[in-house]
CSV table of C-alpha atoms in Angstrom, one decimal:
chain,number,residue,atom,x,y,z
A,119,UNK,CA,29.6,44.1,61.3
A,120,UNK,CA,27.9,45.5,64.1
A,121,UNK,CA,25.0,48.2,63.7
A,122,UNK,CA,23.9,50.6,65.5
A,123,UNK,CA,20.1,51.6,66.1
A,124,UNK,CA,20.5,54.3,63.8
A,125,UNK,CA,21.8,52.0,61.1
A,126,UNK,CA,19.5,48.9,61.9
A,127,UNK,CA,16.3,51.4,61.8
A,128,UNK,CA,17.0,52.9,58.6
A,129,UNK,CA,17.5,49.9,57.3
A,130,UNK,CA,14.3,48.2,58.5
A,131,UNK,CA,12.6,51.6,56.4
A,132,UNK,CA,14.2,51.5,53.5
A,133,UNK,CA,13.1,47.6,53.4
A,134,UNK,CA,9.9,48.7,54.3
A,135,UNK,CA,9.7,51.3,52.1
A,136,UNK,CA,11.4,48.9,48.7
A,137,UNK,CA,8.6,46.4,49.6
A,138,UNK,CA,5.8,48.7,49.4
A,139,UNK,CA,5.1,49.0,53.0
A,140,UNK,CA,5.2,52.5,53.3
A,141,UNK,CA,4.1,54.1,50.2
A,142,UNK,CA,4.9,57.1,47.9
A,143,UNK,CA,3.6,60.7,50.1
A,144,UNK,CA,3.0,58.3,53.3
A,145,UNK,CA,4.3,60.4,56.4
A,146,UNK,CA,6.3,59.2,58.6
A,147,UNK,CA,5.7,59.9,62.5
A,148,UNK,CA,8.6,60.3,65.0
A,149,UNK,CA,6.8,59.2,68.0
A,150,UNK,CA,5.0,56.5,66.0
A,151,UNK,CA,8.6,55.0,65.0
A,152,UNK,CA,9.5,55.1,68.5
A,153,UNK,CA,6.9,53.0,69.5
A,154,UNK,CA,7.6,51.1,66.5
A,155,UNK,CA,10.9,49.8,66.8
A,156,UNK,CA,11.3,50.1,70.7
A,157,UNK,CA,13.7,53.4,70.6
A,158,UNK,CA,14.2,56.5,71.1
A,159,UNK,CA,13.8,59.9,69.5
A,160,UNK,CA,17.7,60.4,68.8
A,161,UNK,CA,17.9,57.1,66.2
A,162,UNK,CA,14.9,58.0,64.8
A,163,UNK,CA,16.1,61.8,63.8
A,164,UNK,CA,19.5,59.9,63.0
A,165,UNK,CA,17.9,57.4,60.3
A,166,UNK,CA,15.5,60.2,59.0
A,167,UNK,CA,18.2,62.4,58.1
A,168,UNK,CA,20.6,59.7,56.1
A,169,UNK,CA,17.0,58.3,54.7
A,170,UNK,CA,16.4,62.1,53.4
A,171,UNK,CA,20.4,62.6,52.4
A,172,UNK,CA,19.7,59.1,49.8
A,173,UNK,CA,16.6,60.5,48.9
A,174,UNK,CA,14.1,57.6,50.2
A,175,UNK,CA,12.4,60.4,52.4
A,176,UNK,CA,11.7,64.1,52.0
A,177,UNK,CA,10.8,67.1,54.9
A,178,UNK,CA,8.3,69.5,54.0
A,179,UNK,CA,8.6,72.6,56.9
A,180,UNK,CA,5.2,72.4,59.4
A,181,UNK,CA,4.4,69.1,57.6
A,182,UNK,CA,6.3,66.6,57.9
A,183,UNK,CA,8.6,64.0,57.0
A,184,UNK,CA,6.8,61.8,53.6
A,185,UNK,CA,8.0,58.7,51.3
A,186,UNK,CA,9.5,60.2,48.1
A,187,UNK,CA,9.3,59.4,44.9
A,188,UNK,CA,12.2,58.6,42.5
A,189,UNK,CA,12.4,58.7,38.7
A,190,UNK,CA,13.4,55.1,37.0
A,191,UNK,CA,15.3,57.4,34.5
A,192,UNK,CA,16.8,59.4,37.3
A,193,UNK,CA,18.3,56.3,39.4
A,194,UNK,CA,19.7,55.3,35.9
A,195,UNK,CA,21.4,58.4,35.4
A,196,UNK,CA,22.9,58.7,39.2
A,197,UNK,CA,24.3,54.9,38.3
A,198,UNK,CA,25.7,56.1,35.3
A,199,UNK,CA,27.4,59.0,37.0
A,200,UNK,CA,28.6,57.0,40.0
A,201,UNK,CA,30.3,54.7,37.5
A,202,UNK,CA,32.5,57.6,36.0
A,203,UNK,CA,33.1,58.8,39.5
A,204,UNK,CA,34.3,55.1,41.0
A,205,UNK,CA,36.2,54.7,37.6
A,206,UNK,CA,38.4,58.0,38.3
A,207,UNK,CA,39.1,56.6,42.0
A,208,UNK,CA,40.1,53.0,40.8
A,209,UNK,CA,41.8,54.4,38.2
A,210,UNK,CA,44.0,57.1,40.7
A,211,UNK,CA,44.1,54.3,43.1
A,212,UNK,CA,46.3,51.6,40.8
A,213,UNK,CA,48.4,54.8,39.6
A,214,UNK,CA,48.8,55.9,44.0
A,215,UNK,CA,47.8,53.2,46.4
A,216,UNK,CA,50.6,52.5,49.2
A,217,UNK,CA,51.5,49.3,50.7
A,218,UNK,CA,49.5,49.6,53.9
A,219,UNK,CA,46.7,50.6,51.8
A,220,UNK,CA,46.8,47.8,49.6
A,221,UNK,CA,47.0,45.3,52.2
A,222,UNK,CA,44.2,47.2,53.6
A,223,UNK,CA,41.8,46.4,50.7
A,224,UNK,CA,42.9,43.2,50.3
A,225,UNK,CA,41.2,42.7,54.1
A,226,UNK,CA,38.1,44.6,53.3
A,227,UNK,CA,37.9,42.4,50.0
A,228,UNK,CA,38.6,39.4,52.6
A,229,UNK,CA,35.6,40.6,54.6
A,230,UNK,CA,33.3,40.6,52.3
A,231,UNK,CA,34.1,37.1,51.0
A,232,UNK,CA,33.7,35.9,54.7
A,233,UNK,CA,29.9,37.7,54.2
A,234,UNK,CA,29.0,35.7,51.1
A,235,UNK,CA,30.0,32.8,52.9
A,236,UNK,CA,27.7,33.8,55.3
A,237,UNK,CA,24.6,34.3,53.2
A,238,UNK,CA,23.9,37.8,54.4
A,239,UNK,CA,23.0,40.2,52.0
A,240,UNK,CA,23.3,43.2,54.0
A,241,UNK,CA,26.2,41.9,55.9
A,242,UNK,CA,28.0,42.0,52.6
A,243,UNK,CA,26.4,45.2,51.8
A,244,UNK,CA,28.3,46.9,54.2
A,245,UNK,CA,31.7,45.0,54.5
A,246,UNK,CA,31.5,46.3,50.4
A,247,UNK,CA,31.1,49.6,51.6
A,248,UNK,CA,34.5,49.2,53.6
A,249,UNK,CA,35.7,47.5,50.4
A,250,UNK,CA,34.9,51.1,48.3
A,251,UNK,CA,36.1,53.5,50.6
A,252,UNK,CA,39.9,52.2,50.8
A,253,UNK,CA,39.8,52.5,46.8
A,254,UNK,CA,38.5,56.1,47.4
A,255,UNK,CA,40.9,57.1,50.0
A,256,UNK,CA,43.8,55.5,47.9
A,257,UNK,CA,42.6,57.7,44.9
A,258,UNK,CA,44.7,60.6,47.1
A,259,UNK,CA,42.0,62.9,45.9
A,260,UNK,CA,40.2,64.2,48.3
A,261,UNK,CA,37.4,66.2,46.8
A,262,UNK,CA,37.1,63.2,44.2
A,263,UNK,CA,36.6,61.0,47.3
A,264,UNK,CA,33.9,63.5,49.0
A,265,UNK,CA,31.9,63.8,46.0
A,266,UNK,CA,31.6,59.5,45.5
A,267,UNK,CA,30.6,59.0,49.1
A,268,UNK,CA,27.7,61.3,48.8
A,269,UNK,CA,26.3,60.0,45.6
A,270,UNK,CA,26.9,56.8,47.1
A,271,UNK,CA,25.0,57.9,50.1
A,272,UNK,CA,22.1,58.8,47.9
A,273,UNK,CA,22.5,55.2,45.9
A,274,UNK,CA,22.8,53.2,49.4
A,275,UNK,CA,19.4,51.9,49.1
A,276,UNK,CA,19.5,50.7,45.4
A,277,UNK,CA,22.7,49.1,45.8
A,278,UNK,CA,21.3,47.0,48.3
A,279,UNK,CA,18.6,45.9,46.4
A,280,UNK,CA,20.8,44.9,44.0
A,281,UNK,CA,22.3,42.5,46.4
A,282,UNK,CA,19.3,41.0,46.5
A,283,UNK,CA,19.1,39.8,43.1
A,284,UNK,CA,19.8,36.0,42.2
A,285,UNK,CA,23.4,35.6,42.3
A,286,UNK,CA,24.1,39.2,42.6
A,287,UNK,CA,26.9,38.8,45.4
A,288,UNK,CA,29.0,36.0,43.5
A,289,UNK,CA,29.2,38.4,40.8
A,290,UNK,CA,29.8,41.2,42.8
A,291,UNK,CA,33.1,39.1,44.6
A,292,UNK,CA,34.5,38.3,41.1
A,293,UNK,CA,34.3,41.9,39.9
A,294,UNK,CA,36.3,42.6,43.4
A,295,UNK,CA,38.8,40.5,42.4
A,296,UNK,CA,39.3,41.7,39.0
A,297,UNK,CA,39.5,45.4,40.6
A,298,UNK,CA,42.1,44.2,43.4
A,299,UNK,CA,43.9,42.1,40.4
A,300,UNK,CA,44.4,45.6,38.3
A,301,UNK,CA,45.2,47.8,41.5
A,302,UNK,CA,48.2,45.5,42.6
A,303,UNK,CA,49.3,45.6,39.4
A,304,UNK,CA,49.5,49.1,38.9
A,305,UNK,CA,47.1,49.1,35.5
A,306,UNK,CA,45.1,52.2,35.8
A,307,UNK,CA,43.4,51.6,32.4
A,308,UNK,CA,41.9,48.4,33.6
A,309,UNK,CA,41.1,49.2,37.5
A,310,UNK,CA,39.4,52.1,35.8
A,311,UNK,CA,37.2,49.7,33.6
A,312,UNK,CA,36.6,47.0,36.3
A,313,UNK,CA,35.3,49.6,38.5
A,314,UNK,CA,33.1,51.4,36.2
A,315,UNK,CA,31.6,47.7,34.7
A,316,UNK,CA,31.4,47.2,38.8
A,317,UNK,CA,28.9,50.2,39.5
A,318,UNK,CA,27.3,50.8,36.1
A,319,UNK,CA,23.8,48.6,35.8
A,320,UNK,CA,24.1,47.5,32.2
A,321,UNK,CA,22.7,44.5,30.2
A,322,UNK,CA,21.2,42.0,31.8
A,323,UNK,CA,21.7,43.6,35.4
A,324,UNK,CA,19.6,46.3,34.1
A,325,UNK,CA,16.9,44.3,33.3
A,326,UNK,CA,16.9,42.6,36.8
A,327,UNK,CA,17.5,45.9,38.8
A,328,UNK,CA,14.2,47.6,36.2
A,329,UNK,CA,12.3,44.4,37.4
A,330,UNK,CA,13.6,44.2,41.1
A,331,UNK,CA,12.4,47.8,41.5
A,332,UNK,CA,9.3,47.1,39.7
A,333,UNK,CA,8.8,43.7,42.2
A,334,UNK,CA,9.3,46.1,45.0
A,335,UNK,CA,7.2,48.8,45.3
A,336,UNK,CA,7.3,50.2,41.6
A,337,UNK,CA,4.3,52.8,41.4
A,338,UNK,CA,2.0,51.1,39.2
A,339,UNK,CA,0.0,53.5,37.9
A,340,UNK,CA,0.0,53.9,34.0
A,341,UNK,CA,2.3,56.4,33.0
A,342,UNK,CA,3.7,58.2,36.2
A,343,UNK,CA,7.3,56.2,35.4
A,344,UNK,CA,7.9,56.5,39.3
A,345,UNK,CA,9.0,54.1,42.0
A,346,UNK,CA,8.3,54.1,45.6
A,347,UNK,CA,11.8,55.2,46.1
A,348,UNK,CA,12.8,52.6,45.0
């Protein structure tokens, strides 16, 4: 999937930002990311603004643009909330899904095993966006639909790092199946579960994601319980 310079630069922060590159309160310069990364002003105001809109970023008027910092707890809680919110669309989806729409995810889902094939993380990343949104717009509710895509906006980041995690995408691909498996069937009750058990990081995929974060760019000071967004 093709990106543009918007995309490609806020993704090249948010990896700098999840290593540790760029650090909690760091500002970041306009003109010094246009000298960067080779471009101009208008993908760097682009990227800022969906950085600030996840919540990697914040603008403080006459000050500046500055790495946030995000709450372990917090980023639990938005996950936990996203869940219920993907569960309701899955769930609307099975009950309301059309035939073109169907066929429709069952390319997305199609696209996304092409990018596991391919070994590429964020690839993937984004063909699962594709794969999300038809179950939102088949949910037939729009408001429901407006409010996931913006928490997922603010998640984008985490969910990627996810990705990252050892064996993360072959899960990932049989959860899809399991959700496209209950949608054609028409079981709300269990598109509903597979998509909540999808999103919600439980278990052992809690214990990675807590450590991932930690491994990349956890503030390691002694009691602040903050990341470096992640």
């Amino acid at each position: 999937m093709k990106r543009s310079n918007a995309q490609r630069l806020r993704d090249a922060l948010e990896d700098d930002i999840i290593n540790g590159r760029r650090t909690p309160g760091e500002r970041l310069d306009p003109d010094a990311l246009c000298r960067e990364f080779g471009v101009s002003r208008t993908p760097v105001r682009e990227a800022v603004q969906q950085l600030v809109a996840s919540g990697l970023v914040t603008v403080s008027p006459k000050k500046g643009t500055f790495v946030a910092r995000v709450g372990i707890d917090e980023l639990i809680e938005m996950f936990e909330v996203m869940a219920e919110l993907e569960g309701m669309c899955g769930r609307l989806a099975a009950r309301r899904i059309g035939e073109a729409e169907l066929e429709e995810l069952r390319q997305a889902h199609e696209r996304c095993e092409a990018a596991a094939r391919a070994g590429d993380s964020d690839d993937y990343y984004y063909e699962n966006e594709a794969f999300h949104d038809c179950i939102y717009r088949a949910s037939h509710n729009g408001f429901l639909a407006g409010e996931a895509r913006q928490l997922k906006q603010r998640l984008k980041p985490y969910r990627r790092l996810q990705l990252q995690v050892r064996q993360r995408i072959g899960s990932s691909l049989e959860e899809h199946r399991e959700i496209v498996a209950a949608i054609e069937a028409g079981d709300a009750a269990r598109a509903e579960q597979a998509m909540r058990d999808h999103v919600l990081i439980q278990g052992e995929r809690f214990s990675d994601f807590v450590s991932s974060v930690r491994r990349f760019g956890a503030d390691r000071q002694a009691g602040t319980g903050e990341v470096a967004a992640p």
